[in-house]
PDB file of C-alpha atoms and ligand atoms in Angstrom:
ATOM      1  CA  MET K   1      11.423 -31.889  18.724  1.00  0.00           C
ATOM      2  CA  GLY K   2      10.260 -29.354  16.211  1.00  0.00           C
ATOM      3  CA  LEU K   3      11.620 -26.749  13.882  1.00  0.00           C
ATOM      4  CA  ILE K   4      12.530 -23.384  15.312  1.00  0.00           C
ATOM      5  CA  CYS K   5      11.064 -20.202  13.872  1.00  0.00           C
ATOM      6  CA  ALA K   6      13.797 -17.945  12.464  1.00  0.00           C
ATOM      7  CA  ALA K   7      11.712 -14.867  13.288  1.00  0.00           C
ATOM      8  CA  CYS K   8      10.669 -15.425  16.914  1.00  0.00           C
ATOM      9  CA  GLY K   9      12.529 -18.520  18.076  1.00  0.00           C
ATOM     10  CA  GLY K  10       9.244 -20.274  18.739  1.00  0.00           C
ATOM     11  CA  HIS K  11       9.052 -24.051  18.473  1.00  0.00           C
ATOM     12  CA  ASP K  12       5.670 -24.386  16.841  1.00  0.00           C
ATOM     13  CA  MET K  13       6.353 -24.442  13.093  1.00  0.00           C
ATOM     14  CA  ARG K  14       3.926 -26.571  11.090  1.00  0.00           C
ATOM     15  CA  GLU K  15       3.640 -27.438   7.429  1.00  0.00           C
ATOM     16  CA  GLU K  16       0.325 -26.647   5.853  1.00  0.00           C
ATOM     17  CA  THR K  17      -1.289 -24.789   2.989  1.00  0.00           C
ATOM     18  CA  ARG K  18      -2.685 -21.389   3.810  1.00  0.00           C
ATOM     19  CA  VAL K  19      -4.204 -18.284   2.357  1.00  0.00           C
ATOM     20  CA  VAL K  20      -1.562 -15.652   3.125  1.00  0.00           C
ATOM     21  CA  SER K  21      -2.470 -11.997   3.487  1.00  0.00           C
ATOM     22  CA  ARG K  22      -0.237  -8.965   3.744  1.00  0.00           C
ATOM     23  CA  LEU K  23      -1.128  -5.365   4.506  1.00  0.00           C
ATOM     24  CA  TYR K  24       0.156  -2.853   1.941  1.00  0.00           C
ATOM     25  CA  LYS K  25      -0.611   0.870   2.239  1.00  0.00           C
ATOM     26  CA  GLY K  26      -3.729   0.149   4.232  1.00  0.00           C
ATOM     27  CA  GLN K  27      -4.994  -2.546   1.878  1.00  0.00           C
ATOM     28  CA  THR K  28      -4.954  -6.291   2.314  1.00  0.00           C
ATOM     29  CA  ILE K  29      -3.325  -8.394  -0.390  1.00  0.00           C
ATOM     30  CA  VAL K  30      -4.471 -12.016  -0.350  1.00  0.00           C
ATOM     31  CA  ILE K  31      -2.376 -14.787  -1.905  1.00  0.00           C
ATOM     32  CA  LYS K  32      -4.219 -18.076  -2.138  1.00  0.00           C
ATOM     33  CA  THR K  33      -2.990 -21.628  -1.707  1.00  0.00           C
ATOM     34  CA  MET K  34       0.478 -21.123  -0.247  1.00  0.00           C
ATOM     35  CA  PRO K  35       2.021 -24.377   0.950  1.00  0.00           C
ATOM     36  CA  GLY K  36       4.736 -23.710   3.497  1.00  0.00           C
ATOM     37  CA  ARG K  37       5.929 -23.907   7.051  1.00  0.00           C
ATOM     38  CA  TYR K  38       4.096 -21.538   9.379  1.00  0.00           C
ATOM     39  CA  CYS K  39       4.911 -20.360  12.868  1.00  0.00           C
ATOM     40  CA  PHE K  40       1.951 -20.717  15.193  1.00  0.00           C
ATOM     41  CA  ASP K  41       3.516 -18.233  17.619  1.00  0.00           C
ATOM     42  CA  CYS K  42       4.239 -15.232  15.393  1.00  0.00           C
ATOM     43  CA  GLY K  43       2.739 -16.057  11.993  1.00  0.00           C
ATOM     44  CA  GLU K  44       6.076 -16.194  10.135  1.00  0.00           C
ATOM     45  CA  ALA K  45       5.888 -18.120   6.868  1.00  0.00           C
ATOM     46  CA  GLU K  46       8.589 -20.093   5.063  1.00  0.00           C
ATOM     47  CA  PHE K  47       7.868 -21.245   1.550  1.00  0.00           C
ATOM     48  CA  LEU K  48       9.743 -24.472   0.990  1.00  0.00           C
ATOM     49  CA  ASN K  49       9.265 -24.806  -2.735  1.00  0.00           C
ATOM     50  CA  PRO K  50      11.036 -22.112  -4.825  1.00  0.00           C
ATOM     51  CA  SER K  51       8.175 -22.076  -7.320  1.00  0.00           C
ATOM     52  CA  ASP K  52       5.753 -21.187  -4.498  1.00  0.00           C
ATOM     53  CA  ALA K  53       8.097 -18.462  -3.272  1.00  0.00           C
ATOM     54  CA  ASN K  54       8.371 -17.087  -6.820  1.00  0.00           C
ATOM     55  CA  ARG K  55       4.608 -17.145  -7.308  1.00  0.00           C
ATOM     56  CA  PHE K  56       4.142 -15.384  -3.971  1.00  0.00           C
ATOM     57  CA  ALA K  57       6.669 -12.688  -4.940  1.00  0.00           C
ATOM     58  CA  SER K  58       5.177 -12.144  -8.377  1.00  0.00           C
ATOM     59  CA  GLU K  59       1.562 -12.027  -7.146  1.00  0.00           C
ATOM     60  CA  MET K  60       2.602  -9.603  -4.386  1.00  0.00           C
ATOM     61  CA  GLN K  61       4.415  -7.364  -6.891  1.00  0.00           C
ATOM     62  CA  GLN K  62       1.435  -7.341  -9.198  1.00  0.00           C
ATOM     63  CA  ALA K  63      -0.990  -6.535  -6.384  1.00  0.00           C
ATOM     64  CA  MET K  64       1.275  -3.766  -5.030  1.00  0.00           C
ATOM     65  CA  ALA K  65       1.592  -2.255  -8.521  1.00  0.00           C
ATOM     66  CA  THR K  66      -2.200  -2.283  -8.852  1.00  0.00           C
ATOM     67  CA  ILE K  67      -2.600  -0.574  -5.469  1.00  0.00           C
ATOM     68  CA  ASP K  68       0.078   2.010  -6.362  1.00  0.00           C
ATOM     69  CA  GLN K  69      -1.593   2.747  -9.697  1.00  0.00           C
ATOM     70  CA  ALA K  70      -4.995   3.138  -8.021  1.00  0.00           C
ATOM     71  CA  ARG K  71      -3.418   5.476  -5.467  1.00  0.00           C
ATOM     72  CA  ARG K  72      -1.898   7.660  -8.203  1.00  0.00           C
ATOM     73  CA  THR K  73      -5.203   7.781 -10.066  1.00  0.00           C
ATOM     74  CA  GLU K  74      -7.039   8.657  -6.852  1.00  0.00           C
ATOM     75  CA  LEU K  75      -4.655  11.521  -6.022  1.00  0.00           C
ATOM     76  CA  ARG K  76      -4.952  12.977  -9.509  1.00  0.00           C
ATOM     77  CA  SER K  77      -8.738  12.651  -9.509  1.00  0.00           C
ATOM     78  CA  ILE K  78      -9.114  14.366  -6.149  1.00  0.00           C
ATOM     79  CA  ARG K  79      -6.725  17.162  -7.146  1.00  0.00           C
ATOM     80  CA  ARG K  80      -8.708  17.755 -10.318  1.00  0.00           C
ATOM     81  CA  ARG K  81     -12.065  17.637  -8.525  1.00  0.00           C
ATOM     82  CA  LEU K  82     -10.732  20.312  -6.177  1.00  0.00           C
ATOM     83  CA  GLY K  83      -9.804  22.388  -9.239  1.00  0.00           C
ATOM     84  CA  LEU K  84      -6.117  22.516  -8.352  1.00  0.00           C
ATOM     85  CA  LYS K  85      -3.250  22.502 -10.828  1.00  0.00           C
ATOM     86  CA  GLN K  86      -0.256  20.393  -9.761  1.00  0.00           C
ATOM     87  CA  ALA K  87       1.740  23.488  -8.748  1.00  0.00           C
ATOM     88  CA  GLU K  88      -1.204  24.878  -6.752  1.00  0.00           C
ATOM     89  CA  ALA K  89      -1.613  21.561  -4.950  1.00  0.00           C
ATOM     90  CA  ALA K  90       2.119  21.533  -4.159  1.00  0.00           C
ATOM     91  CA  ALA K  91       1.899  25.070  -2.800  1.00  0.00           C
ATOM     92  CA  LEU K  92      -0.999  24.042  -0.583  1.00  0.00           C
ATOM     93  CA  PHE K  93       0.217  20.635   0.632  1.00  0.00           C
ATOM     94  CA  GLY K  94       3.984  21.145   0.501  1.00  0.00           C
ATOM     95  CA  GLY K  95       6.568  18.690  -0.750  1.00  0.00           C
ATOM     96  CA  GLY K  96       8.203  20.989  -3.285  1.00  0.00           C
ATOM     97  CA  VAL K  97       7.106  22.479  -6.570  1.00  0.00           C
ATOM     98  CA  ASN K  98       7.155  19.144  -8.449  1.00  0.00           C
ATOM     99  CA  ALA K  99       5.556  17.120  -5.657  1.00  0.00           C
ATOM    100  CA  PHE K 100       2.263  16.310  -7.366  1.00  0.00           C
ATOM    101  CA  SER K 101       3.836  15.654 -10.720  1.00  0.00           C
ATOM    102  CA  GLU K 102       6.087  13.128  -8.984  1.00  0.00           C
ATOM    103  CA  TYR K 103       3.295  11.567  -6.908  1.00  0.00           C
ATOM    104  CA  GLU K 104       1.084  11.138  -9.946  1.00  0.00           C
ATOM    105  CA  ARG K 105       3.878   9.588 -12.032  1.00  0.00           C
ATOM    106  CA  GLY K 106       4.870   7.263  -9.195  1.00  0.00           C
ATOM    107  CA  VAL K 107       8.327   8.803  -8.834  1.00  0.00           C
ATOM    108  CA  ARG K 108       7.748   9.633  -5.173  1.00  0.00           C
ATOM    109  CA  GLU K 109       5.267   8.702  -2.448  1.00  0.00           C
ATOM    110  CA  PRO K 110       3.135  11.398  -0.856  1.00  0.00           C
ATOM    111  CA  SER K 111       3.205  11.560   2.937  1.00  0.00           C
ATOM    112  CA  LYS K 112       0.331   9.904   4.735  1.00  0.00           C
ATOM    113  CA  SER K 113      -0.831  13.297   6.006  1.00  0.00           C
ATOM    114  CA  THR K 114      -1.054  14.609   2.431  1.00  0.00           C
ATOM    115  CA  VAL K 115      -3.168  11.613   1.403  1.00  0.00           C
ATOM    116  CA  VAL K 116      -5.434  11.985   4.441  1.00  0.00           C
ATOM    117  CA  LEU K 117      -5.866  15.726   3.878  1.00  0.00           C
ATOM    118  CA  LEU K 118      -6.662  15.221   0.181  1.00  0.00           C
ATOM    119  CA  ARG K 119      -9.287  12.581   1.000  1.00  0.00           C
ATOM    120  CA  LEU K 120     -10.763  14.828   3.658  1.00  0.00           C
ATOM    121  CA  LEU K 121     -10.990  17.783   1.251  1.00  0.00           C
ATOM    122  CA  ASP K 122     -12.519  15.475  -1.349  1.00  0.00           C
ATOM    123  CA  ARG K 123     -15.363  14.763   1.080  1.00  0.00           C
ATOM    124  CA  HIS K 124     -15.587  18.364   2.256  1.00  0.00           C
ATOM    125  CA  PRO K 125     -14.485  20.578  -0.652  1.00  0.00           C
ATOM    126  CA  ASN K 126     -16.007  23.571   1.125  1.00  0.00           C
ATOM    127  CA  LEU K 127     -12.962  23.412   3.450  1.00  0.00           C
ATOM    128  CA  LEU K 128     -10.529  24.151   0.608  1.00  0.00           C
ATOM    129  CA  ALA K 129     -10.599  27.907   1.174  1.00  0.00           C
ATOM    130  CA  GLU K 130      -9.970  27.355   4.865  1.00  0.00           C
ATOM    131  CA  ALA K 131      -7.084  24.980   4.103  1.00  0.00           C
ATOM    132  CA  ARG K 132      -5.585  27.615   1.811  1.00  0.00           C
ATOM    133  CA  SER K 133      -5.726  30.283   4.493  1.00  0.00           C
ATOM    134  CA  ALA K 134      -4.141  27.880   6.993  1.00  0.00           C
ATOM    135  CA  ALA K 135      -1.302  26.867   4.626  1.00  0.00           C
TER     136      ALA K 135
HETATM  137 ZN1   ZN E   1       7.668 -17.304  14.975  1.00  0.00          ZN
END
């Protein structure tokens, strides 16, 4: 008999210590040395010791905050490189008049398409005029 996975109902849960990774906004966060019970069918993890669960949560939060901050800095840098004021960027990419102010302060998340388009224009700034005429 074995333990049953709460996520998938599988019967192959094993206790071991793993490096656990999670994908967040396209980036991989790696948390080292996580003892727990792992499902060999679906990958579900259970952390048995509350101090491990707390460390996992706090390292995840820290890593997500770092990724969010880097994202905000990236958006602002690209906008500035393209020579756009926040209101001009909002007019071009949509999202409302305060969109870029809110993205850059972390109040609101830009859509994935906005991020992709900004990165694309950063690599090909010559397309800015074309983007404007298509907006
Ligand atoms: Zn499972």
